[in-house]
């Protein structure tokens, strides 16, 4: 997700951190050792007078590297998600959904351009790609494009970035569009 981050690896780093004026919550990933406890204490002492809530993110074992190598990335991610504030976890999910939709579009555009170039460069109007393969690629690209469009639209709606127009509409058309969007979102596992 899109989230500002810094690495403070020493007492000097921590002392040099200037908190942004709009910061209200600070997540601190700390090691489970005396140095990590001391760093957390220092940050809390500096943050509280500035009106900043400090939320420690703590590993199960000694540090996050140990957690990663022992439990694997999925369990480490789950552990960290459990420690996030609910409203932040939801915000990060929405941001990730929008970023995913954007990232899917980039390779799709390249694939579409290559397919179009192959079509244009063919001799005597024949496709350079096998016709069946070209159709399969075209269909897959269109499906992924629709998924990316739907995910981006859902992300915009959730963030309040889409102005909705009210007024009369054809109810059957609106219901069909809602079913299609819901189906695409559930296919993406969201």
Short mmCIF file of C-alpha atoms in Angstrom, two decimals:
data_model
loop_
_atom_site.label_atom_id
_atom_site.label_comp_id
_atom_site.label_asym_id
_atom_site.label_seq_id
_atom_site.Cartn_x
_atom_site.Cartn_y
_atom_site.Cartn_z
CA UNK A 1 0.00 0.00 0.00
CA UNK A 2 0.94 3.60 -0.36
CA UNK A 3 2.33 4.61 3.01
CA UNK A 4 5.15 6.97 3.97
CA UNK A 5 7.92 5.11 5.80
CA UNK A 6 11.33 5.79 7.28
CA UNK A 7 14.02 3.60 8.78
CA UNK A 8 15.40 4.73 12.12
CA UNK A 9 18.15 2.29 12.98
CA UNK A 10 19.88 4.09 15.80
CA UNK A 11 19.25 6.54 18.63
CA UNK A 12 20.70 9.29 16.42
CA UNK A 13 18.22 8.44 13.64
CA UNK A 14 15.31 8.53 16.08
CA UNK A 15 16.42 11.86 17.53
CA UNK A 16 16.63 13.37 14.04
CA UNK A 17 13.09 12.42 12.99
CA UNK A 18 10.94 15.49 12.45
CA UNK A 19 7.27 14.56 12.69
CA UNK A 20 5.11 15.99 9.90
CA UNK A 21 2.51 18.45 11.21
CA UNK A 22 -0.40 16.35 9.96
CA UNK A 23 0.85 13.04 11.45
CA UNK A 24 -1.64 11.64 13.97
CA UNK A 25 -0.65 7.96 14.12
CA UNK A 26 2.83 6.46 13.92
CA UNK A 27 3.41 2.74 13.40
CA UNK A 28 6.73 1.55 14.80
CA UNK A 29 8.08 -1.83 13.68
CA UNK A 30 10.42 -2.79 16.48
CA UNK A 31 12.62 -5.71 17.43
CA UNK A 32 11.75 -7.59 20.61
CA UNK A 33 14.93 -6.68 22.47
CA UNK A 34 16.14 -3.93 24.86
CA UNK A 35 17.22 -1.68 21.98
CA UNK A 36 13.78 -1.99 20.34
CA UNK A 37 12.06 -1.26 23.66
CA UNK A 38 14.28 1.78 24.19
CA UNK A 39 13.64 3.12 20.68
CA UNK A 40 9.89 2.71 21.14
CA UNK A 41 10.04 4.52 24.50
CA UNK A 42 11.97 7.41 22.90
CA UNK A 43 9.46 7.76 20.10
CA UNK A 44 6.50 7.65 22.48
CA UNK A 45 8.07 10.36 24.66
CA UNK A 46 8.48 12.58 21.60
CA UNK A 47 5.18 11.75 19.91
CA UNK A 48 2.67 12.12 22.74
CA UNK A 49 3.31 15.85 23.31
CA UNK A 50 2.81 16.37 19.56
CA UNK A 51 -0.59 14.61 19.73
CA UNK A 52 0.63 11.55 17.85
CA UNK A 53 -0.57 8.05 18.74
CA UNK A 54 2.23 5.48 18.60
CA UNK A 55 1.27 1.94 17.60
CA UNK A 56 4.01 -0.67 18.01
CA UNK A 57 4.22 -3.47 15.45
CA UNK A 58 5.83 -6.38 17.21
CA UNK A 59 7.24 -9.66 15.90
CA UNK A 60 6.35 -13.04 17.41
CA UNK A 61 10.03 -13.93 17.70
CA UNK A 62 13.08 -11.68 18.18
CA UNK A 63 12.64 -9.64 14.99
CA UNK A 64 10.68 -9.56 11.74
CA UNK A 65 13.43 -11.40 9.84
CA UNK A 66 13.07 -14.31 12.28
CA UNK A 67 9.29 -14.24 11.79
CA UNK A 68 9.68 -14.19 8.01
CA UNK A 69 12.10 -17.11 7.84
CA UNK A 70 10.26 -19.17 10.47
CA UNK A 71 6.62 -18.54 9.57
CA UNK A 72 6.76 -17.35 5.93
CA UNK A 73 5.50 -14.16 4.29
CA UNK A 74 1.77 -14.92 4.54
CA UNK A 75 1.82 -15.39 8.31
CA UNK A 76 4.07 -12.35 8.78
CA UNK A 77 1.65 -10.22 6.76
CA UNK A 78 -1.30 -11.58 8.75
CA UNK A 79 0.51 -10.79 12.01
CA UNK A 80 1.16 -7.21 10.91
CA UNK A 81 -2.40 -6.73 9.64
CA UNK A 82 -3.74 -7.86 13.01
CA UNK A 83 -1.77 -5.07 14.68
CA UNK A 84 -3.03 -2.27 12.40
CA UNK A 85 -5.90 -0.07 13.47
CA UNK A 86 -9.10 -1.18 11.69
CA UNK A 87 -9.57 2.11 9.84
CA UNK A 88 -5.95 2.04 8.63
CA UNK A 89 -6.19 -1.57 7.46
CA UNK A 90 -9.28 -0.66 5.42
CA UNK A 91 -7.55 2.42 4.00
CA UNK A 92 -4.50 0.36 3.00
CA UNK A 93 -6.77 -2.26 1.38
CA UNK A 94 -8.48 0.41 -0.72
CA UNK A 95 -5.12 1.91 -1.70
CA UNK A 96 -3.78 -1.51 -2.66
CA UNK A 97 -6.86 -2.22 -4.79
CA UNK A 98 -6.38 1.04 -6.69
CA UNK A 99 -2.65 0.41 -7.11
CA UNK A 100 -3.32 -3.13 -8.35
CA UNK A 101 -5.77 -1.86 -10.97
CA UNK A 102 -3.21 0.69 -12.13
CA UNK A 103 -0.39 -1.87 -12.27
CA UNK A 104 -2.51 -4.32 -14.31
CA UNK A 105 -3.17 -1.63 -16.92
CA UNK A 106 0.52 -1.08 -17.76
CA UNK A 107 1.29 -4.57 -19.14
CA UNK A 108 -2.13 -4.74 -20.77
CA UNK A 109 -1.36 -1.63 -22.79
CA UNK A 110 1.94 -3.14 -23.95
CA UNK A 111 0.26 -6.42 -24.93
CA UNK A 112 -2.42 -4.57 -26.87
CA UNK A 113 0.23 -2.53 -28.70
CA UNK A 114 2.21 -5.67 -29.66
CA UNK A 115 -0.94 -7.34 -30.94
CA UNK A 116 -1.87 -4.29 -33.00
CA UNK A 117 1.69 -4.01 -34.35
CA UNK A 118 1.62 -7.70 -35.36
CA UNK A 119 -1.68 -7.12 -37.15
CA UNK A 120 -0.40 -4.03 -38.99
CA UNK A 121 2.96 -5.51 -39.98
CA UNK A 122 1.53 -8.68 -41.45
CA UNK A 123 2.06 -9.24 -45.13
CA UNK A 124 -1.00 -9.25 -47.38
CA UNK A 125 -3.30 -8.53 -44.43
CA UNK A 126 -2.59 -11.84 -42.69
CA UNK A 127 -1.89 -11.91 -39.00
CA UNK A 128 1.65 -12.69 -37.92
CA UNK A 129 0.14 -14.47 -34.93
CA UNK A 130 -1.86 -17.64 -35.31
CA UNK A 131 -5.50 -16.52 -35.63
CA UNK A 132 -6.69 -18.69 -32.75
CA UNK A 133 -3.86 -17.47 -30.51
CA UNK A 134 -4.55 -13.86 -31.47
CA UNK A 135 -8.23 -14.21 -30.58
CA UNK A 136 -7.40 -15.90 -27.28
CA UNK A 137 -4.94 -13.11 -26.42
CA UNK A 138 -7.44 -10.45 -27.42
CA UNK A 139 -10.17 -12.03 -25.27
CA UNK A 140 -7.83 -12.39 -22.27
CA UNK A 141 -6.63 -8.81 -22.58
CA UNK A 142 -10.21 -7.53 -22.77
CA UNK A 143 -11.18 -9.55 -19.68
CA UNK A 144 -8.19 -8.23 -17.71
CA UNK A 145 -8.88 -4.69 -18.92
CA UNK A 146 -12.47 -4.94 -17.72
CA UNK A 147 -11.31 -6.31 -14.36
CA UNK A 148 -8.78 -3.48 -13.97
CA UNK A 149 -11.45 -0.91 -14.91
CA UNK A 150 -13.92 -2.39 -12.43
CA UNK A 151 -11.35 -2.53 -9.62
CA UNK A 152 -10.29 1.05 -10.22
CA UNK A 153 -13.91 2.18 -10.29
CA UNK A 154 -14.66 0.32 -7.04
CA UNK A 155 -11.57 1.87 -5.47
CA UNK A 156 -12.68 5.35 -6.55
CA UNK A 157 -16.18 4.75 -5.19
CA UNK A 158 -14.85 3.57 -1.82
CA UNK A 159 -12.58 6.60 -1.52
CA UNK A 160 -15.40 8.97 -2.48
CA UNK A 161 -13.56 10.05 -5.64
CA UNK A 162 -16.52 9.54 -8.00
CA UNK A 163 -19.36 11.99 -8.29
CA UNK A 164 -22.60 10.08 -8.50
CA UNK A 165 -25.46 11.42 -10.59
CA UNK A 166 -28.94 10.87 -9.33
CA UNK A 167 -31.99 10.66 -11.53
CA UNK A 168 -34.15 8.28 -13.44
CA UNK A 169 -32.50 5.23 -14.99
CA UNK A 170 -33.39 1.93 -16.58
CA UNK A 171 -33.47 -0.36 -13.52
CA UNK A 172 -32.72 -3.57 -15.44
CA UNK A 173 -29.58 -2.01 -16.95
CA UNK A 174 -28.43 -0.73 -13.56
CA UNK A 175 -28.95 -4.14 -11.93
CA UNK A 176 -27.05 -5.90 -14.74
CA UNK A 177 -24.13 -3.48 -14.31
CA UNK A 178 -24.12 -4.00 -10.53
CA UNK A 179 -24.15 -7.80 -10.93
CA UNK A 180 -21.28 -7.67 -13.40
CA UNK A 181 -19.20 -5.41 -11.14
CA UNK A 182 -19.91 -7.60 -8.09
CA UNK A 183 -18.96 -10.72 -10.04
CA UNK A 184 -15.68 -9.23 -11.26
CA UNK A 185 -14.75 -8.05 -7.79
CA UNK A 186 -15.47 -11.46 -6.26
CA UNK A 187 -13.39 -13.13 -9.00
CA UNK A 188 -10.48 -10.91 -7.95
CA UNK A 189 -10.88 -12.11 -4.34
CA UNK A 190 -11.86 -8.74 -2.97
#
